[in-house]
Amino acid sequence: MNIIDKLNDFINQTKESKEIKRALAVKMTLSGKSYHEVKELLNVSHSFISEWKNQALFHGVESLRLQYQGRQGYLKTVEKEKTIEWLRAQDYLRLSDLKNYLQEQYDVVFESNQSYYNLFKEAGISWKKTQKKNPAKNDELVEVKRKEIEEFLAKWQPEIETGKLTVFMIDECHLLWGDILGYAWGKTDERIEIAIKNEKERQTYYGALDYKTKEFLVQEYESGNTKNTIEFIKYLQKQRPGNKLAIFWDGATYHNSQEFREYLMTINQYLSEEELLINCTRFAPNAPEQNPVEDIWLQTKNFSITFYHLCSSFKVVKWLFKFFADGQIFNFPKLFQYEILPQPT
């Protein structure tokens, strides 16, 4: 039974109006309705839709219940032995595969991921990962730029609070079909292989984080270039009609090309700095940690990896990627690193 069928059964069986609203929000979103349509039809917020969509996807439809507290977190000896036997029989695994197996077979959900890792270890399955660092990064320049960004945000705060100015943090993501491979749990003595027709198939996404509302907006393009950058800026203007836009992004050449500067001139003409309709500021070079959108792309790729078993084609990969990110309200510590706007309560 797929998740839509499970949601239909849930809606038909429950008598709680709050549970019905949660399930309807998830079902409508999974069926292709936009966040805006769901908001209007159910009279709910973006964050409500995001929260319950993620809850249903990661914890199952039953987690939409009002009194849901999870399932028991232990395995009987026989169940543990059968689980280890099952683990050894798999060619490759994600953590989510083990979680789904235990939940479906034994109705068990561990409180800590460490319990799952212990099972992997007992089954002779390991996980390895390397870290990288850009040697061209200038830590002093990064700190100077961070203070500059905070000063800008502090200066603009009254206009941001009143909705006259929208601050967007922007980044591009070039998704390859091969990106869904990532890392997996696998037998220590065997190579992991996944069938992919063309791992170099790619899709470029432009993403913009509204720094005040934490809403993330995504658009697809063939590549990252000046033409598509201008199109994306026009799209953002339509999403925030009448607002001035302040943009923070990296130093990609098409963010500062002659054609793009000429476009800004037609928009801003001879306005003073305080009156600019579009104001662009670059992050420090080689400092992706300054832009929280980098983390959003990582979360989105990890989501796609978690559900890699659904990705029978690159078309599905692209749909899944945009489905997770577009319209989502994000909330993680890095979003508040500049400490200018108040954190949501």
mmCIF file of C-alpha atoms in Angstrom, residues 30-343:
data_model
loop_
_atom_site.group_PDB
_atom_site.id
_atom_site.type_symbol
_atom_site.label_atom_id
_atom_site.label_comp_id
_atom_site.label_asym_id
_atom_site.label_seq_id
_atom_site.Cartn_x
_atom_site.Cartn_y
_atom_site.Cartn_z
ATOM 1 C CA LEU A 30 2.025 14.708 -2.255
ATOM 2 C CA SER A 31 -0.655 14.828 -4.961
ATOM 3 C CA GLY A 32 0.970 17.873 -6.523
ATOM 4 C CA LYS A 33 -0.890 20.859 -5.103
ATOM 5 C CA SER A 34 1.297 23.859 -4.298
ATOM 6 C CA TYR A 35 1.867 25.068 -0.756
ATOM 7 C CA HIS A 36 -0.134 28.183 -1.621
ATOM 8 C CA GLU A 37 -3.156 26.134 -2.752
ATOM 9 C CA VAL A 38 -3.045 23.954 0.368
ATOM 10 C CA LYS A 39 -2.731 27.034 2.600
ATOM 11 C CA GLU A 40 -5.799 28.613 1.035
ATOM 12 C CA LEU A 41 -7.941 25.448 0.997
ATOM 13 C CA LEU A 42 -7.174 24.312 4.552
ATOM 14 C CA ASN A 43 -6.434 27.703 6.139
ATOM 15 C CA VAL A 44 -3.063 26.528 7.467
ATOM 16 C CA SER A 45 0.493 27.918 7.438
ATOM 17 C CA HIS A 46 3.548 26.960 5.404
ATOM 18 C CA SER A 47 5.208 25.607 8.533
ATOM 19 C CA PHE A 48 2.152 23.419 9.315
ATOM 20 C CA ILE A 49 2.357 21.798 5.869
ATOM 21 C CA SER A 50 6.132 21.280 6.078
ATOM 22 C CA GLU A 51 5.992 19.809 9.581
ATOM 23 C CA TRP A 52 3.327 17.198 8.882
ATOM 24 C CA LYS A 53 4.590 16.316 5.423
ATOM 25 C CA ASN A 54 8.012 15.513 6.903
ATOM 26 C CA GLN A 55 6.427 13.714 9.860
ATOM 27 C CA ALA A 56 4.425 11.401 7.589
ATOM 28 C CA LEU A 57 7.338 10.718 5.243
ATOM 29 C CA PHE A 58 9.914 9.955 7.911
ATOM 30 C CA HIS A 59 7.757 8.421 10.665
ATOM 31 C CA GLY A 60 4.750 7.018 8.848
ATOM 32 C CA VAL A 61 1.102 8.056 8.529
ATOM 33 C CA GLU A 62 0.312 6.893 12.074
ATOM 34 C CA SER A 63 2.585 9.660 13.394
ATOM 35 C CA LEU A 64 -0.103 12.182 12.389
ATOM 36 C CA ARG A 65 -2.193 11.085 15.375
ATOM 37 C CA LEU A 66 -2.642 13.519 18.282
ATOM 38 C CA GLN A 67 -1.370 11.109 20.930
ATOM 39 C CA TYR A 68 1.429 9.585 18.843
ATOM 40 C CA GLN A 69 4.478 8.827 21.006
ATOM 41 C CA GLY A 70 6.397 6.455 18.771
ATOM 42 C CA ARG A 71 6.751 2.724 19.118
ATOM 43 C CA GLN A 72 8.599 0.474 21.528
ATOM 44 C CA GLY A 73 12.361 0.696 21.230
ATOM 45 C CA TYR A 74 13.655 -2.833 21.778
ATOM 46 C CA LEU A 75 14.050 -6.120 19.933
ATOM 47 C CA LYS A 76 13.581 -9.608 21.289
ATOM 48 C CA THR A 77 16.549 -11.965 20.893
ATOM 49 C CA VAL A 78 14.973 -13.875 18.005
ATOM 50 C CA GLU A 79 13.968 -10.622 16.274
ATOM 51 C CA LYS A 80 17.503 -9.293 16.620
ATOM 52 C CA GLU A 81 18.972 -12.456 15.112
ATOM 53 C CA LYS A 82 16.556 -12.298 12.174
ATOM 54 C CA THR A 83 17.368 -8.602 11.664
ATOM 55 C CA ILE A 84 21.109 -9.281 11.504
ATOM 56 C CA GLU A 85 20.433 -12.116 9.081
ATOM 57 C CA TRP A 86 18.376 -9.709 6.942
ATOM 58 C CA LEU A 87 21.103 -7.073 7.061
ATOM 59 C CA ARG A 88 23.709 -9.548 5.814
ATOM 60 C CA ALA A 89 21.446 -10.488 2.914
ATOM 61 C CA GLN A 90 21.258 -6.897 1.557
ATOM 62 C CA ASP A 91 23.631 -5.626 -1.132
ATOM 63 C CA TYR A 92 23.583 -2.074 0.230
ATOM 64 C CA LEU A 93 21.629 -0.098 2.805
ATOM 65 C CA ARG A 94 20.667 3.334 4.061
ATOM 66 C CA LEU A 95 19.913 3.968 7.702
ATOM 67 C CA SER A 96 16.299 4.562 6.624
ATOM 68 C CA ASP A 97 16.138 1.021 5.172
ATOM 69 C CA LEU A 98 16.915 -0.507 8.566
ATOM 70 C CA LYS A 99 14.474 1.839 10.302
ATOM 71 C CA ASN A 100 11.696 0.933 7.874
ATOM 72 C CA TYR A 101 12.423 -2.782 8.224
ATOM 73 C CA LEU A 102 12.234 -2.735 12.035
ATOM 74 C CA GLN A 103 9.114 -0.589 12.042
ATOM 75 C CA GLU A 104 7.263 -2.721 9.493
ATOM 76 C CA GLN A 105 8.399 -6.136 10.734
ATOM 77 C CA TYR A 106 8.463 -5.666 14.513
ATOM 78 C CA ASP A 107 6.809 -2.276 15.150
ATOM 79 C CA VAL A 108 10.062 -1.099 16.769
ATOM 80 C CA VAL A 109 11.517 2.408 16.635
ATOM 81 C CA PHE A 110 14.715 3.124 18.569
ATOM 82 C CA GLU A 111 15.053 6.441 20.420
ATOM 83 C CA SER A 112 18.711 6.821 19.411
ATOM 84 C CA ASN A 113 20.403 6.180 16.054
ATOM 85 C CA GLN A 114 23.223 4.540 17.994
ATOM 86 C CA SER A 115 21.022 1.472 18.470
ATOM 87 C CA TYR A 116 20.769 1.115 14.691
ATOM 88 C CA TYR A 117 24.516 1.619 14.303
ATOM 89 C CA ASN A 118 25.117 -1.168 16.830
ATOM 90 C CA LEU A 119 23.051 -3.536 14.681
ATOM 91 C CA PHE A 120 25.077 -2.568 11.603
ATOM 92 C CA LYS A 121 28.280 -3.277 13.512
ATOM 93 C CA GLU A 122 27.094 -6.676 14.716
ATOM 94 C CA ALA A 123 26.179 -7.563 11.118
ATOM 95 C CA GLY A 124 29.693 -6.656 9.917
ATOM 96 C CA ILE A 125 28.530 -3.559 8.028
ATOM 97 C CA SER A 126 30.543 -0.318 8.072
ATOM 98 C CA TRP A 127 30.323 3.334 7.024
ATOM 99 C CA LYS A 128 33.186 5.554 5.906
ATOM 100 C CA LYS A 129 33.332 9.181 4.999
ATOM 101 C CA THR A 130 36.048 11.785 4.340
ATOM 102 C CA GLN A 131 36.053 15.525 5.017
ATOM 103 C CA LYS A 132 37.439 18.292 2.833
ATOM 104 C CA LYS A 133 38.686 21.832 3.357
ATOM 105 C CA ASN A 134 39.420 24.557 0.809
ATOM 106 C CA PRO A 135 43.027 25.767 1.309
ATOM 107 C CA ALA A 136 42.211 29.085 -0.423
ATOM 108 C CA LYS A 137 39.882 30.161 2.382
ATOM 109 C CA ASN A 138 40.913 33.399 4.165
ATOM 110 C CA ASP A 139 39.565 33.260 7.734
ATOM 111 C CA GLU A 140 40.231 36.948 8.393
ATOM 112 C CA LEU A 141 38.316 37.986 5.283
ATOM 113 C CA VAL A 142 35.472 35.652 6.255
ATOM 114 C CA GLU A 143 35.157 37.385 9.638
ATOM 115 C CA VAL A 144 35.253 40.852 8.043
ATOM 116 C CA LYS A 145 32.527 39.850 5.598
ATOM 117 C CA ARG A 146 30.392 38.341 8.397
ATOM 118 C CA LYS A 147 30.487 41.660 10.287
ATOM 119 C CA GLU A 148 29.647 43.535 7.087
ATOM 120 C CA ILE A 149 26.585 41.334 6.533
ATOM 121 C CA GLU A 150 25.446 41.872 10.127
ATOM 122 C CA GLU A 151 25.821 45.646 9.700
ATOM 123 C CA PHE A 152 23.713 45.575 6.532
ATOM 124 C CA LEU A 153 21.003 43.512 8.205
ATOM 125 C CA ALA A 154 20.978 45.769 11.254
ATOM 126 C CA LYS A 155 20.649 48.853 9.052
ATOM 127 C CA TRP A 156 17.825 47.305 7.044
ATOM 128 C CA GLN A 157 15.999 45.760 9.993
ATOM 129 C CA PRO A 158 13.174 48.351 10.197
ATOM 130 C CA GLU A 159 12.327 47.860 6.511
ATOM 131 C CA ILE A 160 12.616 44.074 6.822
ATOM 132 C CA GLU A 161 10.287 44.025 9.829
ATOM 133 C CA THR A 162 7.676 46.180 8.070
ATOM 134 C CA GLY A 163 7.828 44.099 4.892
ATOM 135 C CA LYS A 164 9.194 46.822 2.627
ATOM 136 C CA LEU A 165 12.479 44.985 2.049
ATOM 137 C CA THR A 166 13.002 41.261 1.517
ATOM 138 C CA VAL A 167 16.430 39.735 2.125
ATOM 139 C CA PHE A 168 17.194 36.689 -0.014
ATOM 140 C CA MET A 169 20.207 34.436 0.373
ATOM 141 C CA ILE A 170 20.729 32.734 -2.969
ATOM 142 C CA ASP A 171 22.712 29.801 -4.281
ATOM 143 C CA GLU A 172 22.679 27.461 -7.253
ATOM 144 C CA CYS A 173 22.762 23.678 -7.067
ATOM 145 C CA HIS A 174 23.830 21.487 -9.978
ATOM 146 C CA LEU A 175 22.256 18.109 -9.306
ATOM 147 C CA LEU A 176 23.704 15.017 -10.972
ATOM 148 C CA TRP A 177 21.829 11.739 -11.080
ATOM 149 C CA GLY A 178 24.950 10.166 -9.600
ATOM 150 C CA ASP A 179 24.548 12.395 -6.523
ATOM 151 C CA ILE A 180 21.913 10.061 -5.120
ATOM 152 C CA LEU A 181 24.575 7.371 -4.688
ATOM 153 C CA GLY A 182 26.205 9.108 -1.740
ATOM 154 C CA TYR A 183 27.229 6.740 1.026
ATOM 155 C CA ALA A 184 25.531 3.552 2.190
ATOM 156 C CA TRP A 185 25.886 0.826 4.750
ATOM 157 C CA GLY A 186 27.309 -2.256 3.063
ATOM 158 C CA LYS A 187 29.222 -5.434 3.681
ATOM 159 C CA THR A 188 32.851 -4.635 4.474
ATOM 160 C CA ASP A 189 34.151 -7.162 1.933
ATOM 161 C CA GLU A 190 31.910 -6.272 -1.021
ATOM 162 C CA ARG A 191 31.581 -3.350 -3.426
ATOM 163 C CA ILE A 192 28.227 -1.506 -3.582
ATOM 164 C CA GLU A 193 26.734 -0.935 -7.054
ATOM 165 C CA ILE A 194 23.484 0.805 -8.032
ATOM 166 C CA ALA A 195 22.059 0.771 -11.582
ATOM 167 C CA ILE A 196 22.008 4.282 -13.091
ATOM 168 C CA LYS A 197 21.704 4.861 -16.846
ATOM 169 C CA ASN A 198 23.661 8.124 -17.004
ATOM 170 C CA GLU A 199 25.073 9.460 -13.743
ATOM 171 C CA LYS A 200 26.104 12.717 -15.496
ATOM 172 C CA GLU A 201 22.515 13.723 -16.270
ATOM 173 C CA ARG A 202 22.101 17.033 -14.499
ATOM 174 C CA GLN A 203 19.628 19.723 -13.498
ATOM 175 C CA THR A 204 20.442 23.212 -12.251
ATOM 176 C CA TYR A 205 18.367 24.729 -9.461
ATOM 177 C CA TYR A 206 18.348 28.316 -8.251
ATOM 178 C CA GLY A 207 17.281 28.597 -4.620
ATOM 179 C CA ALA A 208 16.471 31.669 -2.509
ATOM 180 C CA LEU A 209 15.966 31.729 1.264
ATOM 181 C CA ASP A 210 13.768 34.519 2.625
ATOM 182 C CA TYR A 211 15.859 35.450 5.662
ATOM 183 C CA LYS A 212 12.875 36.757 7.620
ATOM 184 C CA THR A 213 10.257 34.050 6.987
ATOM 185 C CA LYS A 214 12.727 31.181 6.326
ATOM 186 C CA GLU A 215 10.697 30.174 3.256
ATOM 187 C CA PHE A 216 12.782 28.596 0.486
ATOM 188 C CA LEU A 217 11.934 29.228 -3.180
ATOM 189 C CA VAL A 218 13.260 27.007 -5.975
ATOM 190 C CA GLN A 219 13.276 27.226 -9.778
ATOM 191 C CA GLU A 220 14.734 24.851 -12.384
ATOM 192 C CA TYR A 221 16.999 25.988 -15.227
ATOM 193 C CA GLU A 222 19.211 24.298 -17.830
ATOM 194 C CA SER A 223 22.377 25.833 -16.361
ATOM 195 C CA GLY A 224 23.768 28.615 -14.216
ATOM 196 C CA ASN A 225 24.369 31.707 -16.348
ATOM 197 C CA THR A 226 23.534 35.401 -16.571
ATOM 198 C CA LYS A 227 20.303 34.898 -18.519
ATOM 199 C CA ASN A 228 18.894 32.438 -15.980
ATOM 200 C CA THR A 229 20.137 34.535 -13.061
ATOM 201 C CA ILE A 230 18.158 37.503 -14.366
ATOM 202 C CA GLU A 231 15.092 35.284 -14.897
ATOM 203 C CA PHE A 232 15.344 34.052 -11.303
ATOM 204 C CA ILE A 233 15.573 37.616 -9.949
ATOM 205 C CA LYS A 234 12.443 38.503 -11.941
ATOM 206 C CA TYR A 235 10.718 35.438 -10.446
ATOM 207 C CA LEU A 236 11.619 36.613 -6.920
ATOM 208 C CA GLN A 237 10.241 40.073 -7.661
ATOM 209 C CA LYS A 238 6.917 38.471 -8.619
ATOM 210 C CA GLN A 239 6.902 36.521 -5.348
ATOM 211 C CA ARG A 240 7.436 39.710 -3.329
ATOM 212 C CA PRO A 241 5.583 42.360 -5.396
ATOM 213 C CA GLY A 242 6.357 45.948 -4.444
ATOM 214 C CA ASN A 243 9.279 44.987 -2.177
ATOM 215 C CA LYS A 244 12.864 46.065 -2.506
ATOM 216 C CA LEU A 245 15.204 43.067 -2.660
ATOM 217 C CA ALA A 246 18.547 42.649 -0.883
ATOM 218 C CA ILE A 247 20.481 39.679 -2.221
ATOM 219 C CA PHE A 248 23.420 37.832 -0.687
ATOM 220 C CA TRP A 249 25.231 35.259 -2.829
ATOM 221 C CA ASP A 250 28.651 33.958 -3.830
ATOM 222 C CA GLY A 251 31.107 35.316 -6.395
ATOM 223 C CA ALA A 252 29.994 33.275 -9.419
ATOM 224 C CA THR A 253 30.970 35.085 -12.615
ATOM 225 C CA TYR A 254 27.376 35.346 -13.825
ATOM 226 C CA HIS A 255 26.454 37.162 -10.566
ATOM 227 C CA ASN A 256 28.661 40.042 -11.632
ATOM 228 C CA SER A 257 28.822 39.857 -15.432
ATOM 229 C CA GLN A 258 28.601 42.952 -17.610
ATOM 230 C CA GLU A 259 25.157 41.875 -18.779
ATOM 231 C CA PHE A 260 23.921 41.465 -15.203
ATOM 232 C CA ARG A 261 25.343 44.846 -14.125
ATOM 233 C CA GLU A 262 23.557 46.460 -17.077
ATOM 234 C CA TYR A 263 20.331 44.744 -15.981
ATOM 235 C CA LEU A 264 20.743 46.189 -12.468
ATOM 236 C CA MET A 265 21.281 49.635 -13.976
ATOM 237 C CA THR A 266 17.936 49.433 -15.803
ATOM 238 C CA ILE A 267 16.241 48.473 -12.527
ATOM 239 C CA ASN A 268 17.981 50.833 -10.118
ATOM 240 C CA GLN A 269 18.874 53.591 -12.591
ATOM 241 C CA TYR A 270 20.219 56.485 -10.515
ATOM 242 C CA LEU A 271 18.658 55.690 -7.159
ATOM 243 C CA SER A 272 20.657 56.257 -3.971
ATOM 244 C CA GLU A 273 22.026 53.242 -2.065
ATOM 245 C CA GLU A 274 19.131 53.410 0.425
ATOM 246 C CA GLU A 275 16.572 53.450 -2.403
ATOM 247 C CA LEU A 276 17.968 50.629 -4.570
ATOM 248 C CA LEU A 277 15.254 48.237 -5.740
ATOM 249 C CA ILE A 278 17.788 45.386 -5.966
ATOM 250 C CA ASN A 279 20.929 45.421 -3.824
ATOM 251 C CA CYS A 280 23.488 42.620 -4.298
ATOM 252 C CA THR A 281 26.230 41.676 -1.813
ATOM 253 C CA ARG A 282 28.731 38.830 -2.137
ATOM 254 C CA PHE A 283 29.732 36.419 0.623
ATOM 255 C CA ALA A 284 33.426 35.924 1.357
ATOM 256 C CA PRO A 285 35.245 33.718 -1.217
ATOM 257 C CA ASN A 286 35.535 29.993 -0.422
ATOM 258 C CA ALA A 287 33.285 30.343 2.639
ATOM 259 C CA PRO A 288 30.118 28.308 1.981
ATOM 260 C CA GLU A 289 29.365 28.329 5.717
ATOM 261 C CA GLN A 290 28.275 31.973 5.372
ATOM 262 C CA ASN A 291 25.339 30.977 3.167
ATOM 263 C CA PRO A 292 22.687 28.796 4.874
ATOM 264 C CA VAL A 293 21.365 27.796 1.437
ATOM 265 C CA GLU A 294 24.387 25.489 1.156
ATOM 266 C CA ASP A 295 22.976 23.514 4.092
ATOM 267 C CA ILE A 296 19.516 23.453 2.544
ATOM 268 C CA TRP A 297 20.915 21.898 -0.630
ATOM 269 C CA LEU A 298 22.696 19.305 1.507
ATOM 270 C CA GLN A 299 19.495 18.484 3.397
ATOM 271 C CA THR A 300 17.641 18.178 0.098
ATOM 272 C CA LYS A 301 20.250 15.847 -1.387
ATOM 273 C CA ASN A 302 20.189 13.743 1.771
ATOM 274 C CA PHE A 303 16.394 13.540 1.480
ATOM 275 C CA SER A 304 16.757 12.327 -2.120
ATOM 276 C CA ILE A 305 19.348 9.776 -1.007
ATOM 277 C CA THR A 306 17.027 8.530 1.747
ATOM 278 C CA PHE A 307 14.335 7.816 -0.847
ATOM 279 C CA TYR A 308 16.709 6.674 -3.590
ATOM 280 C CA HIS A 309 14.702 3.449 -3.976
ATOM 281 C CA LEU A 310 11.871 5.520 -5.505
ATOM 282 C CA CYS A 311 14.149 7.042 -8.160
ATOM 283 C CA SER A 312 13.648 4.811 -11.198
ATOM 284 C CA SER A 313 14.549 7.688 -13.528
ATOM 285 C CA PHE A 314 16.240 11.079 -13.357
ATOM 286 C CA LYS A 315 12.819 12.659 -13.849
ATOM 287 C CA VAL A 316 11.786 11.167 -10.510
ATOM 288 C CA VAL A 317 15.061 12.324 -8.906
ATOM 289 C CA LYS A 318 14.348 15.896 -10.020
ATOM 290 C CA TRP A 319 10.727 15.787 -8.849
ATOM 291 C CA LEU A 320 11.750 14.447 -5.440
ATOM 292 C CA PHE A 321 14.489 17.069 -5.069
ATOM 293 C CA LYS A 322 12.231 20.028 -5.802
ATOM 294 C CA PHE A 323 9.320 18.524 -3.873
ATOM 295 C CA PHE A 324 11.349 18.534 -0.658
ATOM 296 C CA ALA A 325 12.850 22.019 -0.989
ATOM 297 C CA ASP A 326 10.401 24.309 -2.763
ATOM 298 C CA GLY A 327 8.099 26.209 -0.411
ATOM 299 C CA GLN A 328 9.598 24.538 2.633
ATOM 300 C CA ILE A 329 10.023 26.504 5.871
ATOM 301 C CA PHE A 330 13.445 25.613 7.254
ATOM 302 C CA ASN A 331 14.593 25.872 10.847
ATOM 303 C CA PHE A 332 18.154 24.976 11.861
ATOM 304 C CA PRO A 333 20.827 26.904 13.831
ATOM 305 C CA LYS A 334 22.818 28.218 10.867
ATOM 306 C CA LEU A 335 19.787 30.200 9.712
ATOM 307 C CA PHE A 336 20.237 32.467 12.742
ATOM 308 C CA GLN A 337 24.010 32.924 12.607
ATOM 309 C CA TYR A 338 23.799 36.677 11.936
ATOM 310 C CA GLU A 339 21.621 37.246 15.021
ATOM 311 C CA ILE A 340 19.792 40.245 13.619
ATOM 312 C CA LEU A 341 16.188 39.164 13.255
ATOM 313 C CA PRO A 342 14.517 37.472 16.242
ATOM 314 C CA GLN A 343 14.299 33.696 16.248
#
